[in-house]
Structure formats: structure tokens, C-alpha cells
PDB file of C-alpha atoms in Angstrom:
ATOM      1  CA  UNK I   1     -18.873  -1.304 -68.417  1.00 62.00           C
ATOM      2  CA  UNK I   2     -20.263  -1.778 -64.937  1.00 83.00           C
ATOM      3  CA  UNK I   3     -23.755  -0.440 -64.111  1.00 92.00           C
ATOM      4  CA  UNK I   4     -23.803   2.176 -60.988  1.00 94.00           C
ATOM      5  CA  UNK I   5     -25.613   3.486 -58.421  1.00 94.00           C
ATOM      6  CA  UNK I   6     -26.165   6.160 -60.398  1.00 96.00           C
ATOM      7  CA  UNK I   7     -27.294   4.212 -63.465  1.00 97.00           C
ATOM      8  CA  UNK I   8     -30.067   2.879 -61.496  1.00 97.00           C
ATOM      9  CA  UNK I   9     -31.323   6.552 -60.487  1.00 97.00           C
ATOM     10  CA  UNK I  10     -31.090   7.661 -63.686  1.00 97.00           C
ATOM     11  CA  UNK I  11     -33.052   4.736 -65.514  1.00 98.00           C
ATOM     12  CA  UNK I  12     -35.645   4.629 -61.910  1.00 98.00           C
ATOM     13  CA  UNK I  13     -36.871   8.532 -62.289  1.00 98.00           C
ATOM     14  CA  UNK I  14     -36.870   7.890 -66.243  1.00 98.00           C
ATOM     15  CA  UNK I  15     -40.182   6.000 -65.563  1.00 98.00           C
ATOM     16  CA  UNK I  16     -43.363   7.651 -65.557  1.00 98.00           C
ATOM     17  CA  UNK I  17     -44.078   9.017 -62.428  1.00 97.00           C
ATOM     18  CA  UNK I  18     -41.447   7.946 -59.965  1.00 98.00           C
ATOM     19  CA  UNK I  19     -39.501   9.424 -57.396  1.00 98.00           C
ATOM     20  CA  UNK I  20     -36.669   8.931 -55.011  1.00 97.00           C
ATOM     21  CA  UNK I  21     -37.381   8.648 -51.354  1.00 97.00           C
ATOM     22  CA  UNK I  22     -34.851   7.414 -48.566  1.00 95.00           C
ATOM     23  CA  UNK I  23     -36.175   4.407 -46.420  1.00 93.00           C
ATOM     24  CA  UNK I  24     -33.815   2.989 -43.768  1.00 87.00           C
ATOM     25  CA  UNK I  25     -30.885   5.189 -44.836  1.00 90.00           C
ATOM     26  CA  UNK I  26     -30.509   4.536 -48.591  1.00 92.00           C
ATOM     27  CA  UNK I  27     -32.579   5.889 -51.776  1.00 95.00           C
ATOM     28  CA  UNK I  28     -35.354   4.180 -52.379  1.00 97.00           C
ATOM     29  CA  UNK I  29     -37.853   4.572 -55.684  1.00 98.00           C
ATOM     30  CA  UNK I  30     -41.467   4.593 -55.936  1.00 98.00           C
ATOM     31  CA  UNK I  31     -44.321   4.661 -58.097  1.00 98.00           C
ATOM     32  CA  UNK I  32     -47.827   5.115 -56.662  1.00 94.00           C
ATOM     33  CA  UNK I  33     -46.539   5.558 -53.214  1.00 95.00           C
ATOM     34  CA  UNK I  34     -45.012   1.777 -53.343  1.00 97.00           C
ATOM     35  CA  UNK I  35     -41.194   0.970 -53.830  1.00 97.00           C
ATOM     36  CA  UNK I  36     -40.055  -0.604 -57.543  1.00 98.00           C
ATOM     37  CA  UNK I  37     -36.230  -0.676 -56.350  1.00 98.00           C
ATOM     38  CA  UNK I  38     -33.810   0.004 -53.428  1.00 96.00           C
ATOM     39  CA  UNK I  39     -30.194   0.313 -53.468  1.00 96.00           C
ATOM     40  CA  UNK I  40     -28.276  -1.591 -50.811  1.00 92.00           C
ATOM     41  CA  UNK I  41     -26.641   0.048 -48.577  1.00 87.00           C
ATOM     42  CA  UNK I  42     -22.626  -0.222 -50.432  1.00 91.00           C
ATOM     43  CA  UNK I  43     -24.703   0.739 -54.031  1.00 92.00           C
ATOM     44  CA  UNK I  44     -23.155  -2.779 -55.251  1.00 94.00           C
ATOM     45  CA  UNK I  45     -26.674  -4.153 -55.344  1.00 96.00           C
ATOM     46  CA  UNK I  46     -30.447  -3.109 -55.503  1.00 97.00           C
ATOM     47  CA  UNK I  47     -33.754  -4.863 -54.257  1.00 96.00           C
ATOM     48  CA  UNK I  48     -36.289  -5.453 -57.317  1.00 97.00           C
ATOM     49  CA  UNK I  49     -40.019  -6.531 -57.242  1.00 96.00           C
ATOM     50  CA  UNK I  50     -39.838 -10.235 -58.673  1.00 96.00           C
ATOM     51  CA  UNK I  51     -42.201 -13.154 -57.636  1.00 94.00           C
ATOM     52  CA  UNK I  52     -41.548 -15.675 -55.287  1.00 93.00           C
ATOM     53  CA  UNK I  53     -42.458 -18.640 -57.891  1.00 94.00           C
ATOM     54  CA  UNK I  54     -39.841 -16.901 -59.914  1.00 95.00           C
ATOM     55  CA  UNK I  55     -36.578 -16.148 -57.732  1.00 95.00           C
ATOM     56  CA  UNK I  56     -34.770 -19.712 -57.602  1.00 93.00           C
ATOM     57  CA  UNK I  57     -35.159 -20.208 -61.412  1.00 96.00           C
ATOM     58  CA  UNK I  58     -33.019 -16.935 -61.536  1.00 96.00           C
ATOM     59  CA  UNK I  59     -30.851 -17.796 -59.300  1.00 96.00           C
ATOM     60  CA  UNK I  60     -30.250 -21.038 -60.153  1.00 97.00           C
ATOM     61  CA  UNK I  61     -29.307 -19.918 -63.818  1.00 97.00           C
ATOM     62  CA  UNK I  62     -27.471 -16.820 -62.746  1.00 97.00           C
ATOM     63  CA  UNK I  63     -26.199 -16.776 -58.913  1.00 97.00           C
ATOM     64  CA  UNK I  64     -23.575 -13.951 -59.916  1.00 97.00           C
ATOM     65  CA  UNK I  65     -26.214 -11.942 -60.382  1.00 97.00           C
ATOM     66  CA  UNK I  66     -29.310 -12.655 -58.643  1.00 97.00           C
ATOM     67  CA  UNK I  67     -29.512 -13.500 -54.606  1.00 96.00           C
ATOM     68  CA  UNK I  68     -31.524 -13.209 -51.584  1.00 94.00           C
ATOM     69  CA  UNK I  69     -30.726 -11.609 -48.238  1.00 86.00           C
ATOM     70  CA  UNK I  70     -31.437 -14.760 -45.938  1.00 82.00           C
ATOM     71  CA  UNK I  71     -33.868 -13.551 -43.561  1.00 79.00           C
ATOM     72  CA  UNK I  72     -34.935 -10.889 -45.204  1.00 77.00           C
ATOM     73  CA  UNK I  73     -36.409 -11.323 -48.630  1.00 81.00           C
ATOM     74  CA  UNK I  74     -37.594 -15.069 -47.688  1.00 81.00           C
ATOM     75  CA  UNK I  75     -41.039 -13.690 -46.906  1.00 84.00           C
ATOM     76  CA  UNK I  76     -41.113 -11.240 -49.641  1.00 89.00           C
ATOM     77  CA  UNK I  77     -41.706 -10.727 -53.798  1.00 93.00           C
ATOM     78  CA  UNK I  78     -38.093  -9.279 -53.432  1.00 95.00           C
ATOM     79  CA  UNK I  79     -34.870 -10.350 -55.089  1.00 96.00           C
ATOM     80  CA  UNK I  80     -31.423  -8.729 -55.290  1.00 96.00           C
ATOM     81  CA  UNK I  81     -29.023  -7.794 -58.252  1.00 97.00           C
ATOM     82  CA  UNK I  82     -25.519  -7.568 -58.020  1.00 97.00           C
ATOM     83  CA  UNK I  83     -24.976  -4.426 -60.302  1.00 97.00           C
ATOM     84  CA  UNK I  84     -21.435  -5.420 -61.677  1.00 96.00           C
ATOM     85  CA  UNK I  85     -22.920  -8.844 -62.815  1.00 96.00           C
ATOM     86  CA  UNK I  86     -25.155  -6.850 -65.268  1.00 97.00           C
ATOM     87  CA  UNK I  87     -23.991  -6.785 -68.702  1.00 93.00           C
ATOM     88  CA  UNK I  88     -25.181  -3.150 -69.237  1.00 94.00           C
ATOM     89  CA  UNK I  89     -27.761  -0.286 -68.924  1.00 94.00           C
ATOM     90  CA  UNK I  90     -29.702  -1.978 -71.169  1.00 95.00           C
ATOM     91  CA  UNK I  91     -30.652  -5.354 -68.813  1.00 97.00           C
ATOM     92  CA  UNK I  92     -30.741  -3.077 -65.945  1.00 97.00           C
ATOM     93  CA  UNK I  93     -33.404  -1.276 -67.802  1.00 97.00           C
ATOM     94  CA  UNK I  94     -34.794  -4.049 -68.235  1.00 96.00           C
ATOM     95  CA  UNK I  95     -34.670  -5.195 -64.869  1.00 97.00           C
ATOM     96  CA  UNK I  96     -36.099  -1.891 -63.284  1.00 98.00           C
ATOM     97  CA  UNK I  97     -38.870  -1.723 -65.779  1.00 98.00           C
ATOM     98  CA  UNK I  98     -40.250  -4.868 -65.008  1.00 97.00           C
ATOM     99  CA  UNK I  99     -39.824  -4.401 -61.557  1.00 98.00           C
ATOM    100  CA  UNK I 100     -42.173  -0.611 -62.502  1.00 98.00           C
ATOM    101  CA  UNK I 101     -45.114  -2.583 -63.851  1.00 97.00           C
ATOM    102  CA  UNK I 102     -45.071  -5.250 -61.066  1.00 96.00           C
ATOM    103  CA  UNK I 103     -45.743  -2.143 -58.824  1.00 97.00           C
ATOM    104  CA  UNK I 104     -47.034   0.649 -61.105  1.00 97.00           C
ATOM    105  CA  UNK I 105     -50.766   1.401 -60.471  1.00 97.00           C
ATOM    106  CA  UNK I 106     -52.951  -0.294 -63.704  1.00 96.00           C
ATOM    107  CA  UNK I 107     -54.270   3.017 -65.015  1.00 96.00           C
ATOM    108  CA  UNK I 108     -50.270   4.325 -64.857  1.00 97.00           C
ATOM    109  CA  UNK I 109     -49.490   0.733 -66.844  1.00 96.00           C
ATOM    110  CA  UNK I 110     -52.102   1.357 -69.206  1.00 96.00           C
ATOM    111  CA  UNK I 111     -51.135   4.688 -70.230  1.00 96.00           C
ATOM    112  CA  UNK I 112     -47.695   3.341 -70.859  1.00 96.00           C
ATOM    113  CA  UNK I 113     -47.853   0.652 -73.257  1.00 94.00           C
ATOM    114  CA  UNK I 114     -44.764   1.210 -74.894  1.00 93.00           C
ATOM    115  CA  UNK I 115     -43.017  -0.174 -71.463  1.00 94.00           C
ATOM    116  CA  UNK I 116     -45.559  -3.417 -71.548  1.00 89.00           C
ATOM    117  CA  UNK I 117     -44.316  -4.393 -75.224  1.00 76.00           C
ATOM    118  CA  UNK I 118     -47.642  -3.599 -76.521  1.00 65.00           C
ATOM    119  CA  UNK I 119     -47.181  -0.377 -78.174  1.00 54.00           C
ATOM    120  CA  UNK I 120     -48.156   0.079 -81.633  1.00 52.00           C
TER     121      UNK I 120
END
């Protein structure tokens, strides 16, 4: 089953205390002002909060599914996810959650444990 556009708004405003915003023409999501994920503009892909020392081990192990915009995301904590590359709503959970708490405010993180793995 292919992950949608509408999977990833779903799973974005299912995190505590985000919201959608457009931002150059396509829904974006925020948490404390800042954006966690973007959809591209065909809803094939979305942007996601990941750090730079991190992106080329991803794509090196999985370039069907993670990529860069050349130009764009070289300067940024950015990478891309082709949404039909994702095996379901689950990783794509996954994927936006950890792209929350890279961009959540610390208090917000802290009152969530259950999305750090801590819980309990």
C-alpha cells in the first residue's frame, strides 16, 4: 500500500501541537512556529528535518527512497522521501516523528516521552 499525501497530513497534525501552513504554494507543517515536513509540490515526496552528517548514509543504503534536491537541500538539515518507496504508515510515522523532535521545542519533547521511546 503506498503512503499519500494525505497519509502524511494525517500522521503530521497527529503530533502534539502542529499545524498545517502553506509556504511557497504547498502545505507545509509546523511545530513551535518551525517546519517538521513539506510536501513537494506533485505530493510524491516530502522534505524531513535529518542531519547533514546523516543524509548520504541514507542514501547510500536506500536511494529509492531518500534524495536531495541539488541546490537546494545542500546547505540545509533537509532530506527528501519518495512516499511510494515507503513500506507503510508505520515508517512514515516513523519518519515524521523523528523529523517532530528534531524541531519540536524541548519543553513540547519533554512532555511527550512516549514519542522519544522513553515512556514508562
Amino acid at each position: 500500500m503506498t503512503t499519500t499525501a494525505q497519509d502524511v497530513r494525517l500522521i503530521a497534525l497527529s503530533l502534539p501541537d502542529s499545524s498545517e501552513k502553506p509556504a511557497w504554494g504547498k502545505p507545509t507543517f509546523r511545530v513551535g512556529g518551525k517546519i517538521f515536513v513539506a510536501l513537494a509540490d506533485d505530493d510524491t515526496s516530502i522534505g524531513v528535518k535529518c542531519p547533514k552528517e546523516d543524509r548520504a548514509e541514507l542514501i547510500a543504503a536506500e536511494p529509492e527512497k531518500f534524495f536531495l534536491h541539488p541546490g537546494h537541500d545542500d546547505n540545509y538539515a533537509w532530506i527528501r522521501v519518495r512516499l511510494e518507496a515507503l513500506a507503510d504508515a508505520t515508517e512514515l510515522r516513523s519518519i515524521l516523528t523523528d523529523s517532530w523532535l528534531q524541531t519540536a521545542p524541548k519543553r513540547l519533547i519533554a512532555a511527550h516521552p512516549e514519542l522519544t521511546g522513553t515512556a514508562g
